[in-house]
Amino acid sequence: MLMTRDQAAQKIQSGATLYLAGDQALLDGLPTGNWIGGTIPYFMDKQGGTHSRDLIFVSEQDPCVGASRVRWYGPDELPSIASDSPDHGFSVIILPATSQAHVRYAQESPDYPGLFMKNIVGWVSGVDLADLGKVAPRIYDGTSGKSYSEGCVALHATLPDDKMVSVGIVNCFEQGDGDVITFAQDGFDVGQALINGQPHDFADYLTRNQIDVRLPLVADYNGEKINASIQSVDQDGRKVTLYAPVFRGVEYRIAAPVANYVEEFSRQLPQTVRSPEFSCNCILNFLYSELEGKRTGELIGPVTFGEVAYQLLNQTMVYLQIEDMPA
Amino acid sequence: MIPSKSHPKWVPLLRGESKLQFKVFAGNMMLSQCARRIKSDPSPQNVQACVDEAHAFFSKYENLYSAELKSHF
């Protein structure tokens, strides 16, 4: 829930383990304690989508968690996140947008040994859109009192044997029925693309075909719809920049438009998801679907510059829920 | 019980040649990643490494995947 800085400080001092999101001016100088955090002033709260530089989004860890530890990872240490994540538990990670760690996690995490054996979720911290390019996003290790504009902060949590974790996504975007788009190389920046197998300047293709660039590229990962969102199209520079990397050989299509995001979101949200331990949604959904003031039910949390469900995602809602182990 | 690693249906499943879609997100992502890795490196050693990894994954999370695997195998 959204709290003032003083309320968040009191919560920290009570000894609770917390996940925090808020403006840098609020997070800086919070007392040390059992918390991790990241900068962002956009949230989905129970009252609806909110933009605030005066409030901190505070999620309290489920008391069933056995033990937690927090660690900061440098960009070269990111593969250790998966190996450090508990065998029976989960990890929540935060990466600063546009950092080396953000880029490297996005590109390399699918190949981390054992990534899918663990339950890893998280988000990419950002800034107020009015401060884009002027201020760097930050992440916080509340246990040490340190903050960083690089690397990744992770909270690794162990669960008792009678509990299990459910990680899921809600992606309102489906592949459209347009061209099949593939790429010869992995990366965030694209020059050429193969459109139905034929090479094309991708920036020119998007412009000439008047593609709505608010729609992401969507890949099908064994039935899961995975997005790569378009950040900018530079026709002169013949370059398209994305918010997540595309991967060589994966088939993408431009998404089909979504008429009503909130309606579609409610339709897709599994009925079993209630008060998750963690959830986040993408800033692009907040902006393009005008979520300020609109509600997404129990799925509340920071509105982020990227989402993590094992690997980096875009324009997606991610959740992690703790459940009873079936009998 | 997860089928043994030597079951002949593992390799086509991990290559993406036979289809099995799970209700749980991680299983689909893991299968998709295996298919991508095998496409990039179809050597017998890499294929076996993917079989080992998939078997370990489904064994760990047997309670989530055994019914769907049973229907496929």
XYZ file of N, CA and C in Angstrom, chain A residues 91-269:
537
model
N 13.103 -15.503 -5.239
C 13.933 -14.301 -5.201
C 13.207 -13.160 -5.880
N 13.299 -11.983 -5.279
C 12.784 -10.759 -5.890
C 13.991 -9.894 -6.220
N 14.100 -9.500 -7.478
C 15.267 -8.722 -7.895
C 14.819 -7.381 -8.457
N 15.705 -6.391 -8.361
C 15.450 -5.076 -8.943
C 16.703 -4.641 -9.691
N 16.506 -4.177 -10.924
C 17.606 -3.713 -11.775
C 17.324 -2.261 -12.165
N 18.342 -1.402 -12.205
C 18.089 -0.021 -12.651
C 17.971 0.037 -14.174
N 16.959 0.735 -14.679
C 16.779 0.838 -16.124
C 18.009 1.447 -16.789
N 18.316 0.946 -17.946
C 19.414 1.384 -18.824
C 20.796 1.096 -18.248
N 20.882 0.423 -17.098
C 22.196 0.060 -16.567
C 22.770 -1.108 -17.361
N 24.052 -1.330 -17.183
C 24.687 -2.514 -17.791
C 23.995 -3.778 -17.317
N 23.679 -3.805 -16.037
C 23.042 -4.985 -15.450
C 21.692 -5.258 -16.112
N 20.931 -4.196 -16.357
C 19.629 -4.347 -17.028
C 19.832 -4.974 -18.406
N 20.761 -4.412 -19.165
C 21.006 -4.902 -20.523
C 21.507 -6.345 -20.489
N 22.454 -6.615 -19.617
C 23.060 -7.955 -19.592
C 22.082 -8.992 -19.063
N 21.301 -8.637 -18.043
C 20.306 -9.596 -17.552
C 19.309 -9.929 -18.660
N 18.893 -8.880 -19.377
C 17.910 -9.094 -20.446
C 18.462 -10.044 -21.510
N 19.716 -9.832 -21.870
C 20.290 -10.614 -22.973
C 20.747 -11.994 -22.539
N 21.223 -12.109 -21.313
C 21.921 -13.337 -20.925
C 21.121 -14.260 -20.009
N 20.130 -13.736 -19.305
C 19.449 -14.568 -18.299
C 18.809 -15.832 -18.864
N 18.251 -15.806 -20.089
C 17.654 -17.068 -20.562
C 18.632 -18.234 -20.581
N 19.929 -17.913 -20.648
C 20.950 -18.977 -20.685
C 21.594 -19.240 -19.329
N 21.146 -18.582 -18.256
C 21.741 -18.858 -16.946
C 21.433 -20.309 -16.552
N 22.443 -21.074 -16.140
C 22.184 -22.446 -15.711
C 21.173 -22.474 -14.559
N 20.177 -23.318 -14.728
C 19.211 -23.519 -13.644
C 18.225 -22.387 -13.435
N 18.126 -21.452 -14.381
C 17.234 -20.291 -14.177
C 15.815 -20.728 -13.853
N 15.288 -21.662 -14.613
C 13.883 -22.033 -14.451
C 13.649 -23.001 -13.292
N 14.743 -23.486 -12.686
C 14.604 -24.341 -11.497
C 14.225 -23.513 -10.271
N 14.501 -22.218 -10.329
C 14.242 -21.347 -9.185
C 13.056 -20.432 -9.517
N 12.575 -19.725 -8.522
C 11.442 -18.809 -8.738
C 11.938 -17.379 -8.612
N 12.183 -16.752 -9.756
C 12.813 -15.424 -9.762
C 11.878 -14.434 -10.445
N 11.489 -13.412 -9.709
C 10.661 -12.338 -10.249
C 11.313 -11.014 -9.889
N 10.809 -9.942 -10.497
C 11.381 -8.643 -10.128
C 10.951 -7.567 -11.079
N 11.662 -6.443 -10.974
C 11.288 -5.294 -11.795
C 12.477 -4.407 -12.080
N 12.269 -3.544 -13.075
C 13.301 -2.607 -13.483
C 12.903 -1.228 -12.973
N 13.764 -0.656 -12.152
C 13.438 0.650 -11.559
C 13.579 1.749 -12.600
N 12.867 2.839 -12.388
C 12.877 3.931 -13.357
C 12.835 5.281 -12.678
N 12.293 6.247 -13.399
C 12.230 7.623 -12.910
C 10.921 8.245 -13.348
N 10.627 9.402 -12.805
C 9.499 10.183 -13.307
C 9.777 10.500 -14.784
N 8.751 10.360 -15.620
C 8.964 10.575 -17.050
C 9.443 12.001 -17.350
N 9.136 12.928 -16.476
C 9.631 14.306 -16.649
C 11.139 14.393 -16.422
N 11.715 13.380 -15.777
C 13.147 13.383 -15.460
C 13.943 12.442 -16.347
N 13.306 11.892 -17.397
C 13.999 10.943 -18.277
C 15.241 11.577 -18.866
N 16.354 10.864 -18.738
C 17.601 11.382 -19.296
C 18.341 12.329 -18.371
N 17.682 12.776 -17.302
C 18.324 13.737 -16.389
C 18.767 13.063 -15.094
N 18.018 12.061 -14.684
C 18.266 11.391 -13.396
C 18.374 9.900 -13.658
N 19.302 9.238 -12.982
C 19.466 7.794 -13.182
C 18.585 7.021 -12.207
N 17.930 5.976 -12.687
C 17.187 5.105 -11.766
C 18.128 4.487 -10.736
N 17.565 4.151 -9.559
C 18.408 3.578 -8.505
C 17.736 2.376 -7.872
N 18.575 1.543 -7.243
C 18.100 0.381 -6.481
C 18.717 0.454 -5.102
N 18.043 -0.181 -4.127
C 18.439 -0.015 -2.721
C 18.568 -1.362 -2.021
N 19.676 -1.499 -1.307
C 19.840 -2.589 -0.357
C 19.602 -1.986 1.023
N 18.384 -2.152 1.527
C 18.047 -1.535 2.803
C 18.825 -2.107 3.975
N 19.375 -3.313 3.820
C 20.106 -3.917 4.948
C 21.428 -3.197 5.185
N 21.997 -2.628 4.115
C 23.289 -1.937 4.259
C 23.135 -0.425 4.233
N 21.979 0.027 3.765
C 21.789 1.465 3.610
C 22.386 2.012 2.329
N 22.832 1.100 1.437
C 23.472 1.567 0.201
C 22.483 1.558 -0.963
N 22.687 2.502 -1.878
C 21.916 2.493 -3.109
C 22.886 2.515 -4.287
N 22.369 2.097 -5.441
C 23.224 1.897 -6.603
C 22.490 2.319 -7.868
N 23.251 2.770 -8.856
C 22.659 3.000 -10.172
C 23.082 1.897 -11.141
N 23.789 0.912 -10.610
C 24.267 -0.197 -11.441
C 24.055 -1.496 -10.655
N 24.086 -2.602 -11.381
C 23.989 -3.894 -10.713
C 22.548 -4.276 -10.442
N 22.382 -5.199 -9.525
C 21.071 -5.749 -9.219
C 21.011 -6.021 -7.720
N 19.893 -5.652 -7.097
C 19.706 -6.032 -5.696
C 18.696 -7.186 -5.670
N 18.975 -8.187 -4.867
C 18.105 -9.359 -4.790
C 17.773 -9.683 -3.347
N 16.537 -10.052 -3.126
C 16.136 -10.589 -1.823
C 15.804 -12.062 -2.056
N 16.579 -12.927 -1.411
C 16.370 -14.374 -1.542
C 15.611 -14.855 -0.322
N 14.473 -15.512 -0.546
C 13.599 -15.920 0.554
C 13.397 -17.429 0.552
N 13.515 -18.024 1.726
C 13.315 -19.470 1.871
C 11.930 -19.724 2.445
N 11.274 -20.735 1.931
C 9.928 -21.068 2.391
C 9.922 -22.370 3.174
N 8.966 -22.520 4.104
C 8.820 -23.822 4.770
C 8.285 -24.860 3.789
N 8.444 -26.143 4.155
C 8.092 -27.228 3.243
C 6.616 -27.270 2.873
N 5.764 -26.706 3.723
C 4.328 -26.792 3.429
C 3.834 -25.654 2.525
N 4.761 -24.863 2.005
C 4.393 -23.769 1.109
C 5.088 -23.948 -0.237
N 4.456 -23.406 -1.286
C 5.074 -23.413 -2.611
C 4.806 -22.065 -3.270
N 5.436 -21.876 -4.415
C 5.363 -20.585 -5.105
C 4.697 -20.773 -6.458
N 3.904 -19.791 -6.837
C 3.327 -19.775 -8.178
C 3.756 -18.468 -8.841
N 4.440 -18.574 -9.977
C 4.872 -17.394 -10.734
C 4.069 -17.358 -12.022
N 3.484 -16.207 -12.316
C 2.711 -16.122 -13.546
C 2.769 -14.735 -14.143
N 2.237 -14.615 -15.339
C 2.158 -13.324 -16.013
C 0.740 -13.119 -16.535
N 0.406 -11.840 -16.739
C -0.788 -11.523 -17.513
C -0.314 -10.615 -18.646
N -0.388 -11.121 -19.852
C 0.001 -10.345 -21.031
C -1.217 -10.223 -21.915
N -1.749 -9.019 -22.011
C -2.977 -8.819 -22.773
C -2.747 -8.840 -24.280
N -1.487 -8.910 -24.676
C -1.184 -8.861 -26.109
C -1.033 -10.255 -26.689
N -1.693 -10.460 -27.817
C -1.546 -11.699 -28.595
C -0.844 -11.344 -29.902
N -0.250 -12.340 -30.536
C 0.320 -12.087 -31.854
C -0.791 -11.700 -32.820
N -0.565 -10.641 -33.617
C -1.517 -10.290 -34.667
C -1.389 -11.268 -35.817
N -2.146 -11.033 -36.875
C -2.077 -11.948 -38.015
C -1.253 -11.366 -39.153
N -0.341 -10.458 -38.807
C 0.529 -9.846 -39.813
C 1.757 -10.678 -40.110
N 2.782 -10.018 -40.600
C 4.009 -10.674 -41.055
C 4.754 -11.369 -39.916
N 5.461 -12.457 -40.291
C 6.372 -13.112 -39.353
C 7.702 -12.366 -39.426
N 8.181 -11.942 -38.281
C 9.398 -11.113 -38.223
C 10.450 -11.877 -37.429
N 11.623 -12.044 -38.016
C 12.732 -12.676 -37.295
C 13.968 -11.803 -37.432
N 14.958 -12.102 -36.611
C 16.161 -11.285 -36.555
C 17.383 -12.190 -36.588
N 18.437 -11.694 -37.280
C 19.640 -12.522 -37.428
C 20.504 -12.479 -36.181
N 20.252 -11.465 -35.319
C 21.079 -11.326 -34.117
C 20.210 -10.968 -32.930
N 20.717 -11.340 -31.733
C 20.065 -10.897 -30.502
C 20.344 -9.408 -30.308
N 19.443 -8.720 -29.627
C 19.813 -7.353 -29.257
C 18.631 -6.434 -29.034
N 18.927 -5.318 -28.400
C 17.934 -4.270 -28.145
C 17.777 -3.367 -29.379
N 18.840 -3.257 -30.176
C 18.819 -2.384 -31.352
C 18.743 -3.232 -32.613
N 17.822 -2.841 -33.499
C 17.633 -3.630 -34.715
C 17.804 -2.741 -35.936
N 18.615 -3.209 -36.891
C 18.740 -2.523 -38.175
C 17.881 -3.247 -39.193
N 18.366 -4.441 -39.536
C 17.633 -5.263 -40.494
C 16.786 -6.301 -39.775
N 15.667 -6.616 -40.399
C 14.833 -7.718 -39.925
C 14.476 -8.573 -41.126
N 14.129 -9.823 -40.862
C 13.624 -10.680 -41.916
C 12.100 -10.677 -41.808
N 11.459 -10.150 -42.850
C 10.002 -10.085 -42.861
C 9.531 -11.207 -43.767
N 8.897 -12.200 -43.178
C 8.520 -13.415 -43.929
C 9.734 -13.967 -44.686
N 10.872 -13.910 -44.038
C 12.097 -14.467 -44.601
C 12.890 -13.526 -45.485
N 12.343 -12.372 -45.817
C 13.036 -11.433 -46.698
C 13.629 -10.271 -45.899
N 14.891 -9.902 -46.185
C 15.518 -8.815 -45.405
C 14.907 -7.453 -45.722
N 14.678 -6.684 -44.662
C 14.130 -5.331 -44.795
C 14.774 -4.449 -43.736
N 14.884 -3.173 -44.056
C 15.216 -2.178 -43.042
C 14.013 -2.098 -42.102
N 14.221 -2.434 -40.818
C 13.077 -2.578 -39.922
C 12.398 -1.246 -39.622
N 13.192 -0.185 -39.487
C 12.610 1.141 -39.239
C 11.737 1.549 -40.423
N 12.233 1.301 -41.612
C 11.478 1.631 -42.811
C 10.204 0.793 -42.904
N 10.323 -0.498 -42.563
C 9.163 -1.400 -42.594
C 8.059 -0.899 -41.658
N 8.430 -0.521 -40.446
C 7.429 -0.073 -39.467
C 6.755 1.221 -39.945
N 7.562 2.114 -40.518
C 7.019 3.411 -40.954
C 6.143 3.246 -42.184
N 6.672 2.517 -43.161
C 5.942 2.342 -44.424
C 4.609 1.648 -44.196
N 4.566 0.710 -43.274
C 3.335 -0.039 -42.997
C 2.483 0.608 -41.910
N 2.897 1.802 -41.482
C 2.149 2.581 -40.472
C 1.790 1.723 -39.267
N 2.773 0.969 -38.809
C 2.573 0.116 -37.635
C 2.429 1.007 -36.408
N 1.431 0.728 -35.591
C 1.271 1.440 -34.319
C 2.364 0.945 -33.366
N 3.355 1.782 -33.107
C 4.517 1.323 -32.337
C 4.231 1.261 -30.828
N 2.993 1.533 -30.439
C 2.611 1.238 -29.048
C 2.361 -0.263 -28.877
N 2.215 -0.947 -30.005
C 2.020 -2.393 -29.945
C 3.383 -3.080 -29.924
N 3.575 -4.060 -29.042
C 4.874 -4.735 -28.990
C 5.023 -5.802 -30.071
N 6.268 -6.225 -30.290
C 6.521 -7.489 -30.981
C 6.169 -8.595 -29.986
N 5.522 -9.633 -30.459
C 5.111 -10.731 -29.579
C 5.658 -12.041 -30.123
N 6.320 -12.801 -29.249
C 6.805 -14.135 -29.590
C 5.990 -15.166 -28.833
N 5.947 -16.363 -29.377
C 5.224 -17.466 -28.745
C 6.246 -18.431 -28.151
N 6.302 -18.472 -26.824
C 7.228 -19.356 -26.111
C 6.407 -20.533 -25.582
N 6.203 -21.512 -26.444
C 5.419 -22.691 -26.075
C 4.076 -22.299 -25.465
N 3.423 -21.344 -26.102
C 2.108 -20.921 -25.646
C 2.111 -19.671 -24.795
N 3.256 -19.292 -24.252
C 3.336 -18.050 -23.487
C 3.641 -16.907 -24.457
N 2.917 -15.817 -24.321
C 3.137 -14.678 -25.196
C 4.141 -13.745 -24.518
N 5.261 -13.518 -25.189
C 6.372 -12.754 -24.629
C 6.632 -11.552 -25.535
N 6.647 -10.356 -24.931
C 6.739 -9.104 -25.694
C 8.139 -8.523 -25.739
N 8.400 -7.817 -26.832
C 9.530 -6.877 -26.891
C 8.927 -5.558 -27.369
N 8.933 -4.552 -26.511
C 8.245 -3.296 -26.812
C 9.148 -2.348 -27.578
N 8.526 -1.511 -28.395
C 9.275 -0.594 -29.245
C 9.481 0.726 -28.497
N 10.736 1.128 -28.387
C 11.065 2.380 -27.714
C 11.123 3.536 -28.724
N 11.844 3.332 -29.842
C 11.972 4.419 -30.815
C 12.275 3.867 -32.197
N 11.855 4.651 -33.199
C 12.100 4.284 -34.599
C 12.875 5.429 -35.234
N 14.098 5.170 -35.630
C 14.956 6.199 -36.211
C 15.142 5.870 -37.678
N 14.321 6.488 -38.508
C 14.389 6.158 -39.946
C 15.716 6.604 -40.552
N 16.191 7.799 -40.156
C 17.452 8.301 -40.727
C 18.605 7.403 -40.318
N 18.609 6.991 -39.052
C 19.670 6.132 -38.537
C 19.438 4.666 -38.853
N 18.289 4.370 -39.469
C 17.930 2.994 -39.846
C 18.032 2.070 -38.635
N 17.420 2.513 -37.544
C 17.536 1.729 -36.319
C 16.228 1.775 -35.537
N 15.853 0.625 -35.036
C 14.727 0.536 -34.108
C 15.287 0.108 -32.757
N 14.950 0.839 -31.715
C 15.413 0.502 -30.367
C 14.238 -0.069 -29.587
N 14.504 -1.152 -28.893
C 13.460 -1.875 -28.158
C 13.714 -1.772 -26.648
N 12.688 -2.086 -25.878
C 12.814 -2.093 -24.417
C 13.249 -3.462 -23.882
N 13.262 -4.461 -24.741
C 13.784 -5.785 -24.371
C 14.465 -6.325 -25.617
N 15.447 -7.195 -25.477
C 16.105 -7.695 -26.681
C 15.223 -8.677 -27.433
N 15.391 -8.684 -28.746
C 14.863 -9.790 -29.535
C 15.958 -10.847 -29.618
N 15.550 -12.066 -29.898
C 16.510 -13.173 -29.952
C 16.494 -13.798 -31.340
N 17.693 -14.131 -31.815
C 17.892 -14.721 -33.146
C 17.041 -15.953 -33.310
N 16.359 -16.011 -34.425
C 15.617 -17.218 -34.760
C 14.220 -17.297 -34.163
N 13.911 -16.470 -33.196
C 12.568 -16.489 -32.592
C 11.615 -15.764 -33.542
N 10.432 -16.299 -33.741
C 9.467 -15.662 -34.635
C 8.586 -14.682 -33.861
N 8.548 -13.454 -34.341
C 7.728 -12.410 -33.723
C 6.657 -11.968 -34.709
N 5.573 -11.467 -34.164
C 4.584 -10.733 -34.958
C 4.226 -9.480 -34.179
N 3.817 -8.450 -34.879
C 3.296 -7.271 -34.186
C 2.008 -7.704 -33.481
N 1.810 -7.181 -32.270
C 0.635 -7.565 -31.485
C -0.652 -7.100 -32.153
N -1.722 -7.844 -31.891
C -3.059 -7.371 -32.248
C -3.446 -6.281 -31.244
N -4.158 -5.240 -31.693
C -4.549 -4.175 -30.749
C -5.477 -4.720 -29.664
N -5.434 -4.099 -28.488
C -6.322 -4.461 -27.376
C -7.291 -3.302 -27.176
N -8.570 -3.581 -27.334
C -9.560 -2.495 -27.298
C -9.709 -1.902 -25.893
N -9.732 -2.777 -24.898
C -9.956 -2.313 -23.515
C -9.032 -3.106 -22.601
N -7.946 -2.466 -22.178
C -6.907 -3.182 -21.421
C -7.446 -3.714 -20.098
N -8.178 -2.884 -19.374
C -8.634 -3.291 -18.030
C -9.577 -4.482 -18.138
N -10.449 -4.426 -19.144
C -11.394 -5.536 -19.351
C -10.648 -6.817 -19.699
N -9.699 -6.705 -20.617
C -8.918 -7.862 -21.065
C -8.076 -8.403 -19.921
N -7.506 -7.498 -19.146
C -6.689 -7.879 -17.992
C -7.531 -8.685 -17.000
N -8.710 -8.180 -16.685
C -9.594 -8.874 -15.731
C -9.999 -10.238 -16.257
N -10.190 -10.327 -17.560
C -10.599 -11.597 -18.171
C -9.476 -12.635 -18.058
N -8.245 -12.181 -18.220
C -7.111 -13.110 -18.256
C -6.576 -13.463 -16.872
N -6.828 -12.620 -15.898
C -6.230 -12.843 -14.580
C -6.773 -14.128 -13.969
